[in-house]
Coordinates of C-alpha atoms in Angstrom, one line a residue:
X1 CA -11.3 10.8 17.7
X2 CA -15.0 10.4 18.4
X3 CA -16.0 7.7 20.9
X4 CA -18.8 5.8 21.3
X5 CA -21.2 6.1 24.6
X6 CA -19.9 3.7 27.0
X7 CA -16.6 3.5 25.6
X8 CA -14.1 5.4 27.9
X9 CA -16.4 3.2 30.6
X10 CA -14.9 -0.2 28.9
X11 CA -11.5 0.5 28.7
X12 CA -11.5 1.5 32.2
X13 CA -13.2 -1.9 33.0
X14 CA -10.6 -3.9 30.1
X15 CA -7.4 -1.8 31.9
X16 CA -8.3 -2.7 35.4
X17 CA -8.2 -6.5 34.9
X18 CA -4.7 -6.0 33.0
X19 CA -3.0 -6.5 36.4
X20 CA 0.3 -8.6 37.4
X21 CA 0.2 -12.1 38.8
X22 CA 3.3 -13.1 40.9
X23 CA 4.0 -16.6 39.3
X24 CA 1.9 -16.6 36.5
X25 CA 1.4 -19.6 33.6
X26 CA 1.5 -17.3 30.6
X27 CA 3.0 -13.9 30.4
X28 CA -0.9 -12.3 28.7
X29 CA -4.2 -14.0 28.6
X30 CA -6.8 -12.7 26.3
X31 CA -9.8 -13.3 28.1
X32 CA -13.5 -14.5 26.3
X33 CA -13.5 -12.9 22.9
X34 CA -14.8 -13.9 19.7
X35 CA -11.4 -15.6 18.3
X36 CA -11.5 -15.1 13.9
X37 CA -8.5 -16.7 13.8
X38 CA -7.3 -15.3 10.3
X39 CA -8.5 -18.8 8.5
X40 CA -11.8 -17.9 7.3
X41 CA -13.7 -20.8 9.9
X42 CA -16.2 -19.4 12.2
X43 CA -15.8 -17.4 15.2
X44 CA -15.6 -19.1 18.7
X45 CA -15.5 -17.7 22.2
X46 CA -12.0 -18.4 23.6
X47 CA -9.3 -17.7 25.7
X48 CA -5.9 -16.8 23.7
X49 CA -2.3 -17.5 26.0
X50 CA 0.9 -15.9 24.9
X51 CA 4.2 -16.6 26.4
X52 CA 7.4 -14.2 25.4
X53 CA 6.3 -13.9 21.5
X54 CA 4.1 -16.9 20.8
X55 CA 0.5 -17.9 20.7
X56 CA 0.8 -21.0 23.1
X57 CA -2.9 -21.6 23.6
X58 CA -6.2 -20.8 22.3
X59 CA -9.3 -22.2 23.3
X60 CA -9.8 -22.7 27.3
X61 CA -7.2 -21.2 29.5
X62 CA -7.5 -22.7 32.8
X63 CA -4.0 -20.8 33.6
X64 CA -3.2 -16.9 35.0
X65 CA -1.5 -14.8 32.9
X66 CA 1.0 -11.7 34.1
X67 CA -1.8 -9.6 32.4
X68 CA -4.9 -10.4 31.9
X69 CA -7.5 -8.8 29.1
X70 CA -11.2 -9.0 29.4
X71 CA -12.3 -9.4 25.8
X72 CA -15.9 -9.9 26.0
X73 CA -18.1 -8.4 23.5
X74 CA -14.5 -7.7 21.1
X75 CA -13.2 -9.7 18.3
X76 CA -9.7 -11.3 19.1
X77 CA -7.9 -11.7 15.3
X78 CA -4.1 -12.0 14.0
X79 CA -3.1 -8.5 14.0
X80 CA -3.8 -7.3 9.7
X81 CA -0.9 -7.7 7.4
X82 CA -0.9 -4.3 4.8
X83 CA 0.1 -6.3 2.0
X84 CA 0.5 -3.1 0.0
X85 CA 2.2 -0.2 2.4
X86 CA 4.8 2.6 1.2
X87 CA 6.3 3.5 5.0
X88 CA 9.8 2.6 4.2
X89 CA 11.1 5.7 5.4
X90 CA 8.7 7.2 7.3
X91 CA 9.4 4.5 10.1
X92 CA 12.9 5.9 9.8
X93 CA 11.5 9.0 10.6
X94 CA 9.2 8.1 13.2
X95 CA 9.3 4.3 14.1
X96 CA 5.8 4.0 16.1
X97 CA 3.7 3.5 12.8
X98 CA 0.4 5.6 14.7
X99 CA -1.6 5.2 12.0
X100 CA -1.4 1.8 10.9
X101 CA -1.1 0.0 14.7
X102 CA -4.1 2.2 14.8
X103 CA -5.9 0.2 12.0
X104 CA -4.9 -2.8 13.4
X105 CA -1.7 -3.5 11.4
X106 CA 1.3 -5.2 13.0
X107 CA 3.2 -6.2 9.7
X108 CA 3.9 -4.1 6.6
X109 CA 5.0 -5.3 3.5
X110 CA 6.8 -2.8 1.5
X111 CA 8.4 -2.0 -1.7
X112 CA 6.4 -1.3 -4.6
X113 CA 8.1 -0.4 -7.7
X114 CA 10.6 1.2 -5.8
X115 CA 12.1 -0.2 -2.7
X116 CA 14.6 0.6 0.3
X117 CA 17.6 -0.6 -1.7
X118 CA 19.3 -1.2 -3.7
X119 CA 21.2 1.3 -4.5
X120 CA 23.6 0.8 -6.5
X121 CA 25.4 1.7 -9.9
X122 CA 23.9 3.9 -11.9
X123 CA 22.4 5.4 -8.1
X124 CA 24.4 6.9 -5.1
X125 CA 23.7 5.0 -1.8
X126 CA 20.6 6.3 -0.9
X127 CA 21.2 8.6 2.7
X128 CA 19.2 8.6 5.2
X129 CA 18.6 10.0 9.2
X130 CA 17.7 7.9 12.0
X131 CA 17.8 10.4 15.1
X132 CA 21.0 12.2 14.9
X133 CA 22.7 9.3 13.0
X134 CA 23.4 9.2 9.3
X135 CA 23.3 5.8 7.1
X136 CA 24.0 5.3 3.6
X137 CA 21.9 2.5 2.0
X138 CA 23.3 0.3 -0.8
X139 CA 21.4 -3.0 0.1
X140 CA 18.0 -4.1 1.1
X141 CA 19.6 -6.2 3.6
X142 CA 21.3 -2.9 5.2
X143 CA 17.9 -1.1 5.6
X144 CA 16.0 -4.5 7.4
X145 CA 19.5 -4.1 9.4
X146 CA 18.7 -0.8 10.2
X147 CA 14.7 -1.5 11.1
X148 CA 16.0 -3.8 13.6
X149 CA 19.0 -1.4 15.3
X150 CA 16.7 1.5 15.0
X151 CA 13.1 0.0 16.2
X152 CA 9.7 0.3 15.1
X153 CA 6.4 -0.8 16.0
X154 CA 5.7 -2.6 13.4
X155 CA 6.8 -5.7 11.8
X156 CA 8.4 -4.8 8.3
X157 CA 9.0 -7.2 5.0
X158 CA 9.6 -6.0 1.9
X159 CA 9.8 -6.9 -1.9
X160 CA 12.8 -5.4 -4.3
X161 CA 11.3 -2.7 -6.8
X162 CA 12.0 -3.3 -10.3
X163 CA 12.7 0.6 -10.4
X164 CA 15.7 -0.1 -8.1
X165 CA 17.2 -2.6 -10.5
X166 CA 16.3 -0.8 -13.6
X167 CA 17.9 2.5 -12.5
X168 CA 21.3 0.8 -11.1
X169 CA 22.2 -0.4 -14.5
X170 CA 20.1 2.2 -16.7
X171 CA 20.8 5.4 -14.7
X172 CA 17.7 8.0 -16.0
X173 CA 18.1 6.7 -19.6
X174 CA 15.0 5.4 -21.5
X175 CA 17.9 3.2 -23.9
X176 CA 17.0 -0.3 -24.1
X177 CA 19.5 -2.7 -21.8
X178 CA 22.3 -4.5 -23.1
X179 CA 22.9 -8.2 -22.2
X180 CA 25.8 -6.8 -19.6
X181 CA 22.8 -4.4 -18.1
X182 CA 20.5 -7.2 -17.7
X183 CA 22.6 -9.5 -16.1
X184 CA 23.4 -6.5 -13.7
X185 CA 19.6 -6.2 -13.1
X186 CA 19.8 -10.4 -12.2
X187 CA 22.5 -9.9 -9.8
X188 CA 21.5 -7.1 -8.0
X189 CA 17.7 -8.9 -7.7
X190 CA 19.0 -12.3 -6.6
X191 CA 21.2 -10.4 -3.6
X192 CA 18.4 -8.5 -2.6
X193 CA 16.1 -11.9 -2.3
X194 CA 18.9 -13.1 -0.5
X195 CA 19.2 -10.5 1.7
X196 CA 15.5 -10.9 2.7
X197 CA 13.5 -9.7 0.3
X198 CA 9.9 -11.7 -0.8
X199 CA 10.5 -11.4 -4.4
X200 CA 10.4 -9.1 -7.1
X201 CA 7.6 -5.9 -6.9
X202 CA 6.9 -3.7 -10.4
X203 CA 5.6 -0.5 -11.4
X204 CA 5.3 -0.3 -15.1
X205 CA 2.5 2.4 -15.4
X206 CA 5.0 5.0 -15.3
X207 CA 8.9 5.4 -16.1
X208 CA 11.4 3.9 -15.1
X209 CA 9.1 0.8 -14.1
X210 CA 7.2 1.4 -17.8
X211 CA 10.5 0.8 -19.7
X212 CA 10.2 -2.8 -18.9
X213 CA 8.6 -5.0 -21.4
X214 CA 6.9 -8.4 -20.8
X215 CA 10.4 -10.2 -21.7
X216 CA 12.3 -7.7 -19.3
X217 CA 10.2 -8.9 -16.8
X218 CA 10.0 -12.7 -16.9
X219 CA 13.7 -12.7 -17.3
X220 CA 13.5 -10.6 -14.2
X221 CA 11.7 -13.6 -12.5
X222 CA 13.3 -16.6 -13.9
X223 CA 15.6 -15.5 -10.4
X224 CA 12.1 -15.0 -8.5
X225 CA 11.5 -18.3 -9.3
X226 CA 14.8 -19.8 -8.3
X227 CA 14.2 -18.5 -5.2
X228 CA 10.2 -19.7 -4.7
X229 CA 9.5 -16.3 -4.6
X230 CA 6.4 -14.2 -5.7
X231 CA 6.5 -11.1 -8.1
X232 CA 3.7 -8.5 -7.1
X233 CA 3.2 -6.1 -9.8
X234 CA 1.1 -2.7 -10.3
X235 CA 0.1 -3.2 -13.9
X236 CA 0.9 -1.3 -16.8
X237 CA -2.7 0.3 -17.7
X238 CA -5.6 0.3 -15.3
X239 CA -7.9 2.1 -18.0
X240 CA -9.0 1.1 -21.8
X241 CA -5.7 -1.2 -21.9
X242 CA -6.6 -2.8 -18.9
X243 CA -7.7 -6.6 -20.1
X244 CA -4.5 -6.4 -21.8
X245 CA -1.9 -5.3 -18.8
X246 CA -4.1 -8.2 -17.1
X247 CA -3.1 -10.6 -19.5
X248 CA 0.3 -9.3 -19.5
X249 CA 1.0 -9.7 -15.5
X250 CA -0.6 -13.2 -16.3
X251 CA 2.0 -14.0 -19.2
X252 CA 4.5 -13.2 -16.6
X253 CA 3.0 -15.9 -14.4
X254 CA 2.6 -18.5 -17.2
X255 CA 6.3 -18.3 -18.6
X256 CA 8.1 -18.6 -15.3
X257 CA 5.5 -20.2 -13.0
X258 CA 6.1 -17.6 -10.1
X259 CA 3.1 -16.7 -8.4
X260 CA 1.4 -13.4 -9.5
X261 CA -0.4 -10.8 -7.0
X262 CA -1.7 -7.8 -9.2
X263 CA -2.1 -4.4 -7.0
X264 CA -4.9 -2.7 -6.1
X265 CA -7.3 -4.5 -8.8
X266 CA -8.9 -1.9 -10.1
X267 CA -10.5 -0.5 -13.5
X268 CA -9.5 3.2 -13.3
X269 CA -11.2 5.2 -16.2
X270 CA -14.7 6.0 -16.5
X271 CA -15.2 4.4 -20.3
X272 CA -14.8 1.0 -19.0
X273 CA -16.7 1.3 -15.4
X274 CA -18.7 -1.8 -15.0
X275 CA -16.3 -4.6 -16.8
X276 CA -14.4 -5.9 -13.2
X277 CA -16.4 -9.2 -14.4
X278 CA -14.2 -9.4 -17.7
X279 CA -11.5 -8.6 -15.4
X280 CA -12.2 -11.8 -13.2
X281 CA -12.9 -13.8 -15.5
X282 CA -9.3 -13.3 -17.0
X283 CA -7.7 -14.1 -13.6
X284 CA -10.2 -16.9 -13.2
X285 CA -9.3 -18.6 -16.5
X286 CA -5.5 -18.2 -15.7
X287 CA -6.2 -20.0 -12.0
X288 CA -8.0 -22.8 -14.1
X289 CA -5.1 -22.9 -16.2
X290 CA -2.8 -24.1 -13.0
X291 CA -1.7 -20.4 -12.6
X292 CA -1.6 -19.0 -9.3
X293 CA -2.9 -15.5 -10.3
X294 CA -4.1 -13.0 -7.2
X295 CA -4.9 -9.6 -6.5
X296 CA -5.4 -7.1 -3.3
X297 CA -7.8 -3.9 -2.9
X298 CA -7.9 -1.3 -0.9
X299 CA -11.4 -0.4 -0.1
X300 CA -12.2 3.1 -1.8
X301 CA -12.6 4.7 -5.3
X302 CA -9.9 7.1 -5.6
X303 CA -6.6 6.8 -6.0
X304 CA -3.1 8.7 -5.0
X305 CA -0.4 9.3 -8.1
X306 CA 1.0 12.9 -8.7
X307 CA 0.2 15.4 -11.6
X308 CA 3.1 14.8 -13.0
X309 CA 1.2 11.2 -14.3
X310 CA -0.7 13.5 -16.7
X311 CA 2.3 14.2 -18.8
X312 CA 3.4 11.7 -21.5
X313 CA 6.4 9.2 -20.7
X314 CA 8.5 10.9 -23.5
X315 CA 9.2 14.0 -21.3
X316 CA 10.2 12.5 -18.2
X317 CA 13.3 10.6 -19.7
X318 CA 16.9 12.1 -18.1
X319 CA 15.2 12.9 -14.8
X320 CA 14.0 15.9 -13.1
X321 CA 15.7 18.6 -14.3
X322 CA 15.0 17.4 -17.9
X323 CA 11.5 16.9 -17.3
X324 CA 11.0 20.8 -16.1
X325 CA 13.4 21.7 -19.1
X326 CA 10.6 20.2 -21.2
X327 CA 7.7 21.8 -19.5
X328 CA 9.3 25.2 -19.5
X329 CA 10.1 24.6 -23.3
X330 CA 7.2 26.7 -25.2
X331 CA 7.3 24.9 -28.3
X332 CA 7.1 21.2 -27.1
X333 CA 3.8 22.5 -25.6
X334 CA 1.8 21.7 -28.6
X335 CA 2.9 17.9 -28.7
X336 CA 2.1 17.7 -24.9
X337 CA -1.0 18.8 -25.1
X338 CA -2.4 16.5 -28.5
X339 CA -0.8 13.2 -26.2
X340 CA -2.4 14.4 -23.4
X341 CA -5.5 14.8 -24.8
X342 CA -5.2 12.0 -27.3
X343 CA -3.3 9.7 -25.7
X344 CA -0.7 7.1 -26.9
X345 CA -1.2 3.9 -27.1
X346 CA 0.1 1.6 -24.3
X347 CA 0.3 4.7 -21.7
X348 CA -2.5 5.5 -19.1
X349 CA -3.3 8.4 -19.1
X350 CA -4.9 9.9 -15.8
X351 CA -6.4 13.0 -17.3
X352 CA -8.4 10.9 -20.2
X353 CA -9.4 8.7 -17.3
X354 CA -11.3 11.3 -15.3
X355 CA -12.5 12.6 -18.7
X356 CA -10.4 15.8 -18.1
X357 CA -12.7 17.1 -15.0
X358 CA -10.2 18.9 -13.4
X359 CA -12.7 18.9 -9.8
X360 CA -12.0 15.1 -9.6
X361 CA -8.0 15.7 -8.8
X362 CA -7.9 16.8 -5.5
X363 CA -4.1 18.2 -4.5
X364 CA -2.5 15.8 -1.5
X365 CA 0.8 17.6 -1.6
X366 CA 2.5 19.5 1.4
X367 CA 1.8 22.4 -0.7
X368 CA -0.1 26.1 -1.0
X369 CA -2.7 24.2 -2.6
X370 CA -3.2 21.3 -0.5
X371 CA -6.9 20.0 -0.1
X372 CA -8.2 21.6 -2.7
X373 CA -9.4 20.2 -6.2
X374 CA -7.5 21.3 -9.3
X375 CA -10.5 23.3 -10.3
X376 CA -10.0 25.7 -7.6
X377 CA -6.4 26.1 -8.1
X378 CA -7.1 26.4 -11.5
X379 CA -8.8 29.7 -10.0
X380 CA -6.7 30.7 -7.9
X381 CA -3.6 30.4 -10.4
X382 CA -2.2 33.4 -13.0
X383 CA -5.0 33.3 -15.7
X384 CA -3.9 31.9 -18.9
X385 CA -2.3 34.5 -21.9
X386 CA -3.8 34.8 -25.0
X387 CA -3.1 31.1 -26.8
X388 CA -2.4 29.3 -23.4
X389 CA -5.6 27.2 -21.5
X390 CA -6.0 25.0 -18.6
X391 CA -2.9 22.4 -19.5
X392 CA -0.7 25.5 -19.9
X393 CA -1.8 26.5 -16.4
X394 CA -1.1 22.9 -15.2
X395 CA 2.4 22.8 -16.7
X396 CA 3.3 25.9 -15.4
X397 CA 1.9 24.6 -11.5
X398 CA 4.5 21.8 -12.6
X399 CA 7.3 24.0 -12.6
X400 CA 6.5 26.0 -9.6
X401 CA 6.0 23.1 -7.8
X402 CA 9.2 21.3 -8.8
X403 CA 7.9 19.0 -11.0
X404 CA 5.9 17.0 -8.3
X405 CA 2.6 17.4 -6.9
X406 CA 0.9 14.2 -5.1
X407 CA -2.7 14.1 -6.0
X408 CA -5.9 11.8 -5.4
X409 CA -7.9 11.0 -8.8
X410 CA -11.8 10.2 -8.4
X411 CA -11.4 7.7 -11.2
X412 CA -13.2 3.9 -11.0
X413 CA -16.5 3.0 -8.5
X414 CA -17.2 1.1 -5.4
X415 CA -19.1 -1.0 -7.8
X416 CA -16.1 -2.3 -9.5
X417 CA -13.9 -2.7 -6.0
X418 CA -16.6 -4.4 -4.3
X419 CA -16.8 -6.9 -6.9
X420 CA -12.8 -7.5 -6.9
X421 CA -12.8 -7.5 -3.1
X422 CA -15.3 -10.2 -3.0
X423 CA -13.0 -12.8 -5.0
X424 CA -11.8 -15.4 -2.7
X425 CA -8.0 -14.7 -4.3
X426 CA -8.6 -11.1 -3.3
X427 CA -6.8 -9.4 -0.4
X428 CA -6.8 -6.0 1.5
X429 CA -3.2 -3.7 1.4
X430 CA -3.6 0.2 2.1
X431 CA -1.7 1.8 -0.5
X432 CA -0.6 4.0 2.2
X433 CA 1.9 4.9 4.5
X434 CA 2.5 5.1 8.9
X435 CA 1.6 9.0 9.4
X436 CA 0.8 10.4 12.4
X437 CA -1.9 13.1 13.4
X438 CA 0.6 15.4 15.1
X439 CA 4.6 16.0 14.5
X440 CA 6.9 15.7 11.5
X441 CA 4.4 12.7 10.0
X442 CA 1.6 14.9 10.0
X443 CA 2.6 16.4 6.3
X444 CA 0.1 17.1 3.2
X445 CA -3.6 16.0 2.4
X446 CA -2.9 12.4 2.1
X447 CA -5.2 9.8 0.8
X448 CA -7.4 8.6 3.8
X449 CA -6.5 4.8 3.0
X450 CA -3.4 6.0 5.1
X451 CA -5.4 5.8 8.3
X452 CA -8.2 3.9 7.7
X453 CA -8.2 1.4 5.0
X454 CA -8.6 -1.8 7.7
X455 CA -11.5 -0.1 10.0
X456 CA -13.0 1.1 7.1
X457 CA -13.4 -2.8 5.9
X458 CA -14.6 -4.0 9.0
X459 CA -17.1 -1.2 9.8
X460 CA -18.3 -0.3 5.6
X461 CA -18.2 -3.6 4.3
X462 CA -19.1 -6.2 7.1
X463 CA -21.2 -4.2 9.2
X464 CA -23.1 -2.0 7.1
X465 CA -23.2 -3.4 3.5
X466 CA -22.5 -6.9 4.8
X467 CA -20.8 -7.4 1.8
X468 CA -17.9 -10.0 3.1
X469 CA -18.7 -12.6 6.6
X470 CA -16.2 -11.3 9.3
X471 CA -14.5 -14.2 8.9
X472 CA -13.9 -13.7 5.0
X473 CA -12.8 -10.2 6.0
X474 CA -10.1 -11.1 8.6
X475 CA -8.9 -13.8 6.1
X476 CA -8.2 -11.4 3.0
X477 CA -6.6 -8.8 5.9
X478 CA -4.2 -12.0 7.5
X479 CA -3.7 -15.3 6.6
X480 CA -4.3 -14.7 2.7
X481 CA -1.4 -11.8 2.9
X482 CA 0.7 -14.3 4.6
X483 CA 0.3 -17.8 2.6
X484 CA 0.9 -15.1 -0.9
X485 CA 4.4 -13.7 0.7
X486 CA 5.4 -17.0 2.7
X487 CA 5.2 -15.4 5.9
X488 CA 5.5 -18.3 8.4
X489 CA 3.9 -18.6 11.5
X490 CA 1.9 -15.4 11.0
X491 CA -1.8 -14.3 9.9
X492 CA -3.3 -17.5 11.8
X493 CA -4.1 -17.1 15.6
X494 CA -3.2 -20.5 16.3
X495 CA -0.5 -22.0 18.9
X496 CA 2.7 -21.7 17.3
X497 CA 2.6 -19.0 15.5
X498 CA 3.8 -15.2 16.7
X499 CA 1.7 -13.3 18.3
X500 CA 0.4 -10.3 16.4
X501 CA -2.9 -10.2 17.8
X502 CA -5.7 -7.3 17.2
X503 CA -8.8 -6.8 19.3
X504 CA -11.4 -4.6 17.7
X505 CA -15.1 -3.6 18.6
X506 CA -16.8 -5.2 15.7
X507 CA -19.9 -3.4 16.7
X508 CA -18.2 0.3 16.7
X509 CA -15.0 -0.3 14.5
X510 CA -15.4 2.1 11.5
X511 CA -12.8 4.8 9.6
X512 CA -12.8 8.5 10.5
X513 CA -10.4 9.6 7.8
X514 CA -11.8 11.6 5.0
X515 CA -10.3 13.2 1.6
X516 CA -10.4 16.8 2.6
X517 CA -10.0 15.8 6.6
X518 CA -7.9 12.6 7.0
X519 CA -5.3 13.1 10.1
X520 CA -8.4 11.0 12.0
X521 CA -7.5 7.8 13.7
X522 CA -10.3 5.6 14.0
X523 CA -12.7 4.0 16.1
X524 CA -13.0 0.8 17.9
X525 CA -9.5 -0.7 17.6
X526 CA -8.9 -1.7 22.0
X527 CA -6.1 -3.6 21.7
X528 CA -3.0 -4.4 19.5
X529 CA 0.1 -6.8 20.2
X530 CA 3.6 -7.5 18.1
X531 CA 5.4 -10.0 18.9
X532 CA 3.5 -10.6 22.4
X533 CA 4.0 -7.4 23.4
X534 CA 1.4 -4.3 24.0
X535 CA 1.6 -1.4 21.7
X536 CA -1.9 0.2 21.2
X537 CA -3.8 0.2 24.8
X538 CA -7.4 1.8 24.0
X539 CA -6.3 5.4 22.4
X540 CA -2.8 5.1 23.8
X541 CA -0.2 4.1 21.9
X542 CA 2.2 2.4 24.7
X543 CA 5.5 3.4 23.1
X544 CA 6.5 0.0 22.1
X545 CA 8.6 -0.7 19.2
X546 CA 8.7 -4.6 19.1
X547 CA 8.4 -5.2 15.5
X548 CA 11.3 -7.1 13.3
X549 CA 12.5 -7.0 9.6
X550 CA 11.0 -10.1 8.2
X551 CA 13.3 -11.1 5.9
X552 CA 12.4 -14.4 3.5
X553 CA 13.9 -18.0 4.4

């Protein structure tokens, strides 16, 4: 990490008031900041008290506190909530979430699509390692179990993926479900929401997720909506059919009355760049309608999916191994490549959307190819035979690779996102998951909204651009991520609530992560606390591991 001048000089100065008070009123004061306290108002300079895991005083603090934190000069907010975050099992593997406490984040809300349970049915319990100890997972309520026994640094909620239910009564079928299937689907959703869960999270871009039609789905939330809950959903085509799968995650909303947050916003293909206003003004209409329809960003123009998103649903039915059948099959090669090129109609179609320039997929995988755009690897792969071009050379990477090969497409503009992020209703979530720049989580070319997606607001979009007021930016990262899941007491820094609490450098905070470089932390995070308790200290992560499952009243 690269440090400002002066800045090794101030946490020196910060870490030698942090000292111990025999008797003392609170058990940490935060001392003179610039309080945003998550709820949009305007900044004030004051004193912020915690005792065991609760904000008990903000304003004055005429009290000592066991530690003591000069905050002058730093911004004191709720620590961010990553609406949108896919570390369900990397903080199995590796519990201290570096690279989100170093953005700032203190809760993580997980689950889209696909989610840490169940698993059940048509699916074996899923296995997994914590240390040297082995769990199978059939629930949801069985992995927030083992968040809590195991410990992490962060605090964790999740939603139940619609992939879950889908496979537990369909298995790797694409057949539609029979009544006894759907009710299965029902069952296994309203346990999971009881278990914890904050309501019901969909994929329906790609299978099984894309099997699900518009009925599936608001039956699916007639039991969201039993429960108050919300259904989150990653719609079903962020390209030419994107007004429509707008309108369709809005129908979901209008049939069952559940509230609606669509992920990452976005328009992702380069013929309709330039039409987020159409886009707004759907959601708009629907909020003036009585809907409550919202969104979240993450705050860059390229995207994380996998090549295998370029080949038509139809040969990905029966799972794996009959996907790879397919691709090694010679003469299905002529039909993949006319959908591919062509299309069909309802699928989104990531090569079309990046109008087939291979230089704007650039290979994230834990591969031989990793950080390198598929125009290179194109290169460096066997040259076609005589009949074969660059799809055949793509199919056959497929198979080599197993049939998976995580990849970031350049495909919609800052434009576009700036205009979504701007929307009152519109909130920050990564997209990304805890790594770590060194050991087992330091795997692949990842996507650098994995470290930086909160900095990168703060420093791009605030400071330079001055796009959003600081206060409008700590909201959509806090309180408006809270108030959509129903996380009480958290996202406001108020008395009361808990105290996940972030102190940043609002005049050096900024990302360091890049898309051919991105194990980078960032810079200007000093401190961040879960639960009352210290876990990032300047560039040292403390070793804490205070954060809870957050499971829904």
């Amino acid at each position: 990490m690269k440090s400002k001048p002066g800045w090794l000089t101030a946490v020196a100065m910060v870490s030698a008031v942090a000292t111990s008070v025999s008797g003392a009123d609170f058990d940490l004061v935060i001392r003179g900041g610039r309080v945003v306290d998550g709820s949009g108002n305007p900044w004030r300079y004051a004193d912020v008290a915690v005792k065991g895991d609760r904000v008990v005083a903000v304003g004055r603090v005429t009290g000592t506190g066991e530690r003591e934190f000069d905050a002058k000069g730093l911004v004191v907010s709720p620590g961010f909530i990553d609406i949108h975050s896919h570390s369900d099992f990397n903080l199995l593997q590796d519990g201290h979430a570096q690279s989100k406490i170093r953005q700032g984040v203190t809760t993580e809300i997980l689950g889209e699509g696909s989610s840490a349970g169940p698993y059940q049915g048509r699916v074996s319990a899923k296995h997994v390692t914590v240390g040297e100890t082995g769990h199978d997972l059939t629930t949801l309520g069985e992995y927030f179990d083992l968040i809590d026994q195991s410990g992490v640094s962060v605090n964790v909620a999740s939603y139940v993926g619609i992939g879950n239910l889908w496979r537990a009564a369909m298995g790797d079928s694409f057949d539609r479900p029979d009544a006894k299937q759907r009710a299965m689907m029902k069952r296994l959703l309203d346990e999971a929401v009881r278990d914890g869960a904050l309501g019901l999270s969909s994929q329906v871009m790609m299978p099984p997720g894309s099997l699900a039609t518009v009925d599936d789905v608001s039956e699916l939330c007639t039991v969201v909506a039993k429960h108050g809950a919300i259904y989150s959903t990653h719609i079903r085509n962020e390209g030419t059919e994107v007004f429509d799968a707008v309108k369709e995650a809005i129908e979901v909303g209008r049939r069952t009355g559940v509230p609606v947050d669509i992920i990452h916003l976005k328009i992702a293909d380069e013929k309709y760049w330039g039409r987020m206003n159409e886009v707004i003004a759907l959601i708009e209409a629907a909020r003036n309608e009585g809907l409550n329809i919202q969104a979240n960003v993450y705050p860059y123009t390229r995207g994380n999916n996998n090549l295998d998103s370029i080949i038509p649903p139809w040969a990905h039915e029966g799972g794996r191994e009959k996907f790879l059948a397919r691709l090694k099959d010679r003469s299905l090669r002529a039909r993949l490549k006319r959908d591919i090129r062509s299309g069909i109609p309802g699928w989104y179609n990531h090569f079309t959307a990046v109008g087939g320039d291979w230089s704007r997929m650039l290979i994230s995988a834990n591969s031989t190819y990793r950080g390198l755009t598929m125009d290179r690897v194109l290169v460096l792969r066997p040259k076609p035979k005589d009949g074969e071009d660059d799809l055949d050379q793509l199919f056959d990477l497929l198979i080599d690779e197993g049939g998976s090969v995580s990849t970031v497409y350049a495909h919609h503009t800052d434009r576009d996102m700036t205009l979504a992020l701007s929307q009152p209703w519109c909130s920050v979530g990564s997209d990304g998951s805890a790594y770590a720049i060194e050991g087992p989580l330091r795997k692949g070319n990842p996507h650098p909204r994995n470290f930086g997606t909160f900095p990168r607001v703060l420093g791009v979009y605030v400071r330079e651009l001055k796009l959003l007021r600081l206060e409008d930016a700590v909201r959509k990262m806090t309180s408006l991520n809270a108030a959509k899941v129903g996380l009480k007491d958290r996202g406001l820094l108020q008395p009361g609530a808990f105290a996940d609490i972030t102190v940043f450098d609002p005049e050096t905070i900024i990302d360091n992560a890049k898309y051919t470089e991105p194990f980078q932390y960032n810079e200007g995070i000093r401190f961040v606390f879960v639960n009352g308790q210290l876990v990032l200290d300047g560039e040292t992560h403390t070793g804490a591991k205070p954060g809870r499952a957050l499971r829904r009243k």
